[in-house]
mmCIF file of C-alpha atoms in Angstrom:
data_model
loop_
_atom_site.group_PDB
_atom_site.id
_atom_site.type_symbol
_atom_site.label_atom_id
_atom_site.label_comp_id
_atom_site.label_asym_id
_atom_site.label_seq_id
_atom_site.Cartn_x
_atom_site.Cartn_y
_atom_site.Cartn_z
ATOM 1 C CA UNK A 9 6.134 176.648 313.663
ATOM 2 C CA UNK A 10 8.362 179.077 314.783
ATOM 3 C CA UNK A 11 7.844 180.704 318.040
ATOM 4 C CA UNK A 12 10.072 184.088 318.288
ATOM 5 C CA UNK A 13 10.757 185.489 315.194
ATOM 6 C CA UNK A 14 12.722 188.467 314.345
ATOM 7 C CA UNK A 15 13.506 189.830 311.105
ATOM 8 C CA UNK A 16 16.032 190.777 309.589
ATOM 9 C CA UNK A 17 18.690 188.111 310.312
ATOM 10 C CA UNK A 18 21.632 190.223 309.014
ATOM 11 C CA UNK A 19 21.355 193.717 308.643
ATOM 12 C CA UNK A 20 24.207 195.698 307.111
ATOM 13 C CA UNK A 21 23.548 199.472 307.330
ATOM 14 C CA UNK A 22 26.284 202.742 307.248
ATOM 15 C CA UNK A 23 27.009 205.377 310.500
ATOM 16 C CA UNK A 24 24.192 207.744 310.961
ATOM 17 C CA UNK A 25 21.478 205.552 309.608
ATOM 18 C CA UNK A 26 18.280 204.573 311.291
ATOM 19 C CA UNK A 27 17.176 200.857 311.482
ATOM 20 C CA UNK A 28 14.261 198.983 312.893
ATOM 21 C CA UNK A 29 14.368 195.212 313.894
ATOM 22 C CA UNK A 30 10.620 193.346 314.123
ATOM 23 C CA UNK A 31 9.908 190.815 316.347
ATOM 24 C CA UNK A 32 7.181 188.750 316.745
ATOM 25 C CA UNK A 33 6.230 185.636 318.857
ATOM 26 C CA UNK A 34 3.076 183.075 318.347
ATOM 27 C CA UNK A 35 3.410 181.933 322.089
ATOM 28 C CA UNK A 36 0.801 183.867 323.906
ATOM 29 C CA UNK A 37 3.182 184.682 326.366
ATOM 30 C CA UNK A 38 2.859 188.242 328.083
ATOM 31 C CA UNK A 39 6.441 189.904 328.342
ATOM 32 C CA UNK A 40 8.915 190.235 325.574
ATOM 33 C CA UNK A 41 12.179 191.359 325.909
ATOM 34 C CA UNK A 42 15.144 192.781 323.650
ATOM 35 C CA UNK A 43 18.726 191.286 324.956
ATOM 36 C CA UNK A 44 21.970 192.671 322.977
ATOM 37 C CA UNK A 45 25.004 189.947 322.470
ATOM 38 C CA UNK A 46 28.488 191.751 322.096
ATOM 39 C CA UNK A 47 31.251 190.221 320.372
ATOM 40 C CA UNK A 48 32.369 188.331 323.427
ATOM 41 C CA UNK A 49 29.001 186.892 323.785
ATOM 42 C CA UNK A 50 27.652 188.621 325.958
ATOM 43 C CA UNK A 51 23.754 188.759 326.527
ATOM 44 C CA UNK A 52 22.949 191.897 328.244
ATOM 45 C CA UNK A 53 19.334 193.049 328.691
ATOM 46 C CA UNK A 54 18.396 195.973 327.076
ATOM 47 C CA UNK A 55 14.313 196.298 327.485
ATOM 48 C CA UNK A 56 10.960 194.389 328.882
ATOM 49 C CA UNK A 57 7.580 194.878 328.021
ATOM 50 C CA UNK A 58 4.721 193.418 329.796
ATOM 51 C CA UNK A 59 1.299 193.429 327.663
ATOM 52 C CA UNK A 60 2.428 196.455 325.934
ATOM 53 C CA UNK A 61 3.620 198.449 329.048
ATOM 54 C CA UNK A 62 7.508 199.158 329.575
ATOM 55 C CA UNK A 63 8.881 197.408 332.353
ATOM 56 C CA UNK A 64 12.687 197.023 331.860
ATOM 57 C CA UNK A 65 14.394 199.850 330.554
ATOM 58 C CA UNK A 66 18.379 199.654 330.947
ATOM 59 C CA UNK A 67 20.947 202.239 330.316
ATOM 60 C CA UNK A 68 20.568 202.363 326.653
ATOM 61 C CA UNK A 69 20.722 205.477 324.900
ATOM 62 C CA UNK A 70 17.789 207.145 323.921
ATOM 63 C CA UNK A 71 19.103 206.381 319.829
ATOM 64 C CA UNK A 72 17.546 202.901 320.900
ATOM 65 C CA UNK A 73 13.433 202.337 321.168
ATOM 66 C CA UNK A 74 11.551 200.020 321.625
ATOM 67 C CA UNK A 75 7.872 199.588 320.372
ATOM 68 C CA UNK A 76 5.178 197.333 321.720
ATOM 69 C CA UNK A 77 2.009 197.654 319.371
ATOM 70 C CA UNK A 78 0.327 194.697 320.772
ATOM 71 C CA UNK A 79 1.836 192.202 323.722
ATOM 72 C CA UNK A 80 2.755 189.553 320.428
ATOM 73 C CA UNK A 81 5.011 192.480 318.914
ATOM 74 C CA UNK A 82 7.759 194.180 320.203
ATOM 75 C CA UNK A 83 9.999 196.361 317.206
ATOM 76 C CA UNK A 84 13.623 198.241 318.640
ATOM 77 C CA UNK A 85 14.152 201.258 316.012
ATOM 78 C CA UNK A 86 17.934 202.474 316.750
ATOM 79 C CA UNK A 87 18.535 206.003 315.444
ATOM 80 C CA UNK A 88 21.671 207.665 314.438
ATOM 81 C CA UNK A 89 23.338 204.062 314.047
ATOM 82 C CA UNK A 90 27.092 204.082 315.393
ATOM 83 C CA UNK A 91 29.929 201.573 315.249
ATOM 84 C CA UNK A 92 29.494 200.253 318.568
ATOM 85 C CA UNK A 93 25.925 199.194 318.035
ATOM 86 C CA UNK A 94 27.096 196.525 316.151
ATOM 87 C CA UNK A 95 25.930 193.099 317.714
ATOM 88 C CA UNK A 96 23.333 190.836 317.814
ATOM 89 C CA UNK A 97 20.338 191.243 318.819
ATOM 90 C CA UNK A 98 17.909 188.838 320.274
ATOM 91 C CA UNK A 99 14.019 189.609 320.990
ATOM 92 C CA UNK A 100 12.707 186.867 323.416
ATOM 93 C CA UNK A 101 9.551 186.488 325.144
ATOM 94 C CA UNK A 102 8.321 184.686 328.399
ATOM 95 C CA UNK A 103 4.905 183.982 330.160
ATOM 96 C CA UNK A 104 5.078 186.238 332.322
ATOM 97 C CA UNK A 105 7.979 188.707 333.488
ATOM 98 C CA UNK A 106 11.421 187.991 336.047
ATOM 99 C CA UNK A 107 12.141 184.810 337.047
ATOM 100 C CA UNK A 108 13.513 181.406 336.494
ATOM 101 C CA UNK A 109 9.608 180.191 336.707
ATOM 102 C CA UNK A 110 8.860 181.754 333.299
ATOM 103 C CA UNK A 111 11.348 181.015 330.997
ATOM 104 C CA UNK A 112 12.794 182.640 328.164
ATOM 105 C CA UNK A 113 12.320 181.752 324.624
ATOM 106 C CA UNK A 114 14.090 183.458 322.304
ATOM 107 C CA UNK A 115 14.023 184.391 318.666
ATOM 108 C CA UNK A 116 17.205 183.484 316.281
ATOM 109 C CA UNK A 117 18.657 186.742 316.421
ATOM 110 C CA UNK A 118 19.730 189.858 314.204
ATOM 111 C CA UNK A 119 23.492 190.703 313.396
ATOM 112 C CA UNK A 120 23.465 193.875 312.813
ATOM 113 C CA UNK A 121 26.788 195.391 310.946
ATOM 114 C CA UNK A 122 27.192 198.880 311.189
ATOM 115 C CA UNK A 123 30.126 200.206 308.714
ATOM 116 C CA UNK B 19 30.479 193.594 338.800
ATOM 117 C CA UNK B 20 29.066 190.406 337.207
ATOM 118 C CA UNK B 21 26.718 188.988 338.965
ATOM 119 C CA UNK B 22 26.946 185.237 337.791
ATOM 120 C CA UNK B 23 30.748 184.501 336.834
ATOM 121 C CA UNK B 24 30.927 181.225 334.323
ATOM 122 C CA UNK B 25 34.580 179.025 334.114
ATOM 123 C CA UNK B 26 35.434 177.934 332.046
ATOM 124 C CA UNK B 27 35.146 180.507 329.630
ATOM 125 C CA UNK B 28 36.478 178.343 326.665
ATOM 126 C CA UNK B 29 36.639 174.187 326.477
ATOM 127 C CA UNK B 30 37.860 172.534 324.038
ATOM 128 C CA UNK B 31 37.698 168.804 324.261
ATOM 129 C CA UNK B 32 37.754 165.068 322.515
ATOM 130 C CA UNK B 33 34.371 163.036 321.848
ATOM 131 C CA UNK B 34 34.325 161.130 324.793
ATOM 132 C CA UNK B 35 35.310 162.885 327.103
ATOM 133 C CA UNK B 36 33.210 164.298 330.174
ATOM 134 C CA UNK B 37 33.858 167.554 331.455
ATOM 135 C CA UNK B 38 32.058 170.207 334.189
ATOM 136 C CA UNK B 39 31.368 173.495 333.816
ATOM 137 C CA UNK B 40 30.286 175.947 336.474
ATOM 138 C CA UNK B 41 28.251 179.107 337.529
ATOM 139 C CA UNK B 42 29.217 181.012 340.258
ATOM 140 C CA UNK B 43 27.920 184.217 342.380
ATOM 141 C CA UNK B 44 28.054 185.536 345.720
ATOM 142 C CA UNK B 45 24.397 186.287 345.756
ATOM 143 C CA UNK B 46 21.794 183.982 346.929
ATOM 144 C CA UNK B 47 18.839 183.239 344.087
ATOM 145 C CA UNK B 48 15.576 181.451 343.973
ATOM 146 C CA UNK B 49 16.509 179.844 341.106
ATOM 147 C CA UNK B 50 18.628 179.482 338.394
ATOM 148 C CA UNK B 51 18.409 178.191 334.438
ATOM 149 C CA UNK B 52 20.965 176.845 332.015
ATOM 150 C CA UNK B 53 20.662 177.458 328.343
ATOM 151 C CA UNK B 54 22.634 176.638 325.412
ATOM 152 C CA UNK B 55 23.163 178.679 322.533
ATOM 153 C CA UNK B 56 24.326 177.080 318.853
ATOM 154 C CA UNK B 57 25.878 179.338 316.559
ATOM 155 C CA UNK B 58 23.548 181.513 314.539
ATOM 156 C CA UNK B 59 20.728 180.419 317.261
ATOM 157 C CA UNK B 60 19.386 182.185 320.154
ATOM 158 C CA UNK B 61 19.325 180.676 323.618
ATOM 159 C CA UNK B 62 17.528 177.372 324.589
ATOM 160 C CA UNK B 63 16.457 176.531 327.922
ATOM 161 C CA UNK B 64 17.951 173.259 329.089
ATOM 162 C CA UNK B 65 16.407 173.140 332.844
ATOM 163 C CA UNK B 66 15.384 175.249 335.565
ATOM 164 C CA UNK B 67 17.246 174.299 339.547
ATOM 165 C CA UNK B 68 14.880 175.705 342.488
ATOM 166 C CA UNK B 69 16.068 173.891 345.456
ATOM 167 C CA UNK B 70 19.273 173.966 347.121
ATOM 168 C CA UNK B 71 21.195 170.697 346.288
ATOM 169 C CA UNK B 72 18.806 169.666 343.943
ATOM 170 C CA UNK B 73 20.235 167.577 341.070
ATOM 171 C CA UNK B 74 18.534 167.234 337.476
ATOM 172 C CA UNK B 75 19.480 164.502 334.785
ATOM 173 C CA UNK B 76 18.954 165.800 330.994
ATOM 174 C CA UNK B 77 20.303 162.397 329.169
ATOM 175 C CA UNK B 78 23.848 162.688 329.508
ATOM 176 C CA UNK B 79 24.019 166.208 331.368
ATOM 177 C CA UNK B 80 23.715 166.805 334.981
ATOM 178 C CA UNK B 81 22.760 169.771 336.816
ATOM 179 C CA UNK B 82 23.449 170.590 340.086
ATOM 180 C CA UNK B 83 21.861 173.513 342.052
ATOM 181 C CA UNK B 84 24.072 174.386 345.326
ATOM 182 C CA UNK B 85 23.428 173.873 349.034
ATOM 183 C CA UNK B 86 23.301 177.849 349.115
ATOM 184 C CA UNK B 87 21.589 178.482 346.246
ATOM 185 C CA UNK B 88 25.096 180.878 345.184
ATOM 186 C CA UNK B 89 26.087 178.460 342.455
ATOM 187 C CA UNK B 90 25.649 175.493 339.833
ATOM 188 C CA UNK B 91 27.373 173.189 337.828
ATOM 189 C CA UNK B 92 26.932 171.294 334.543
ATOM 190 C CA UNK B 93 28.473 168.325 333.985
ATOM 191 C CA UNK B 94 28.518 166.492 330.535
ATOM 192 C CA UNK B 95 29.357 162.687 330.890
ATOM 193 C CA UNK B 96 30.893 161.093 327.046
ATOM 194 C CA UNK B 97 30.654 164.619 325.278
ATOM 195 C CA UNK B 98 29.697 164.458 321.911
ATOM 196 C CA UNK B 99 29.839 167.082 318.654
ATOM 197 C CA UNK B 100 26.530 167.903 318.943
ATOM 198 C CA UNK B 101 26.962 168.906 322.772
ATOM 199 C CA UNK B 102 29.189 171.956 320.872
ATOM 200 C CA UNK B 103 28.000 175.518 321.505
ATOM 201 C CA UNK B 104 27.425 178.067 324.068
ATOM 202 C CA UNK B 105 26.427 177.082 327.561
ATOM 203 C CA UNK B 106 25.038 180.267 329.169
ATOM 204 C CA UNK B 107 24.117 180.394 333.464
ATOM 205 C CA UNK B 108 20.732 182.981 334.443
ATOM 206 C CA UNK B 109 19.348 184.046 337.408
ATOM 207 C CA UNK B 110 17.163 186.547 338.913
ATOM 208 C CA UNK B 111 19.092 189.417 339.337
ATOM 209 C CA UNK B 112 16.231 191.703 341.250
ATOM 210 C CA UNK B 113 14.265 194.113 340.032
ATOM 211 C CA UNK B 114 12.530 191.394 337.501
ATOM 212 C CA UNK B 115 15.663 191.144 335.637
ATOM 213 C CA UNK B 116 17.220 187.622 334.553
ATOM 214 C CA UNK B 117 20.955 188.427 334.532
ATOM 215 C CA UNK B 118 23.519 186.460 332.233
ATOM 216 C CA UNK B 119 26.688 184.722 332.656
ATOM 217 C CA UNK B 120 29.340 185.377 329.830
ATOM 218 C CA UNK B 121 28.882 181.831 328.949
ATOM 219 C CA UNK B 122 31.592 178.549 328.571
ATOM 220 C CA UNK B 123 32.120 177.772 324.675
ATOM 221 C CA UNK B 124 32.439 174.269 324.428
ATOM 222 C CA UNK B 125 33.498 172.576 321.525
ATOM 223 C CA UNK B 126 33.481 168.842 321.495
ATOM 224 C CA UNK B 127 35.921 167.300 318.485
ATOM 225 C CA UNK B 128 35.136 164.259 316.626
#
């Protein structure tokens, strides 16, 4: 049973196109979360959302947003794709939002390729 | 600035072996977690140190949570392949925001 899950796993797309990465989790858990990895593996957060409300919004640029349809779901659509938003991205989710009391659990990623 | 500064950042070592890795900040935090990331995998929690000092056993790893609550370490004892990936230090970094450590890549060789 998987608990995060975000689709797609690889995502190959051109400059100037717009994307959307899905993310779902089965956990009940209350706060889900978008985290980019760069090429030196670096997890960065990007946004959290607690039952559908934003909490966490970092300096992204607006090309990036997230959607929250219901606290299970949490989508990132990226506009205007650019070079430098290849990574990967991991959607994660928690039982409630911050600290080292509510762990993270996160979903298996999306490489996204942008050419 | 990072917040949570991880050395070191690549190990490379021989089954068998034990090594330590460590997590280091000048900040104080309430707690702090340890995850480990395989490739092609997201993040797994390994354990959670709250108290300063306080020492948890996971098999053959050990987890240490400093007197000041600035820093931890990880310590494998007769590494094996399996122990292979990315080994990744978070804490609270305010504001409801669990901050990362750029991670130690260990790989353990048969």
């Amino acid at each position: 049973d998987t608990a995060v899950s975000q689709t797609p796993k690889y995502l190959v797309t051109q400059m100037g196109n717009d994307k959307s990465i899905k993310c779902e989790q089965n956990l009940g858990h209350d706060t889900m979360y978008w985290y980019k990895q760069d090429s030196k593996k670096f997890l960065k957060i990007m946004f959290s959302y607690n039952n559908k409300e934003l909490i966490i919004n970092e300096t992204v640029p607006n090309r990036f947003s997230p959607k929250s349809p219901d606290k299970a779901h949490l989508n990132l659509h990226i506009n205007s794709l650019e070079l430098g938003d290849s990574a990967v991205y991991f959607c994660a989710s928690s039982r409630s939002s911050g600290t080292g009391n509510s762990p993270l659990h996160f979903g298996n990623g999306t490489r996204l390729t942008v050419t | 600035t990072q917040l949570l500064e991880q050395s070191p950042q690549f190990l490379s070592i021989q089954e068998g072996e034990n090594l330590t890795v460590y997590c280091n900040s000048s900040s104080v935090f309430s707690s702090l977690q340890w995850y480990r990331q395989e490739p092609g995998e997201g993040p797994v929690l390994l354990v959670t140190v709250v108290t300063g000092g306080e020492v948890k056993k996971l098999k053959r790893l050990t987890f240490q949570f400093g007197d000041a609550r600035k820093d931890s370490s990880l310590h494998i004892t007769a590494a094996q392949p399996g122990d292979t990936g990315l080994y990744l230090c978070t804490a609270d970094g305010g504001s409801e925001k669990l901050v990362f450590g750029k991670g130690t890549k260990l790989t353990v060789n048969p």
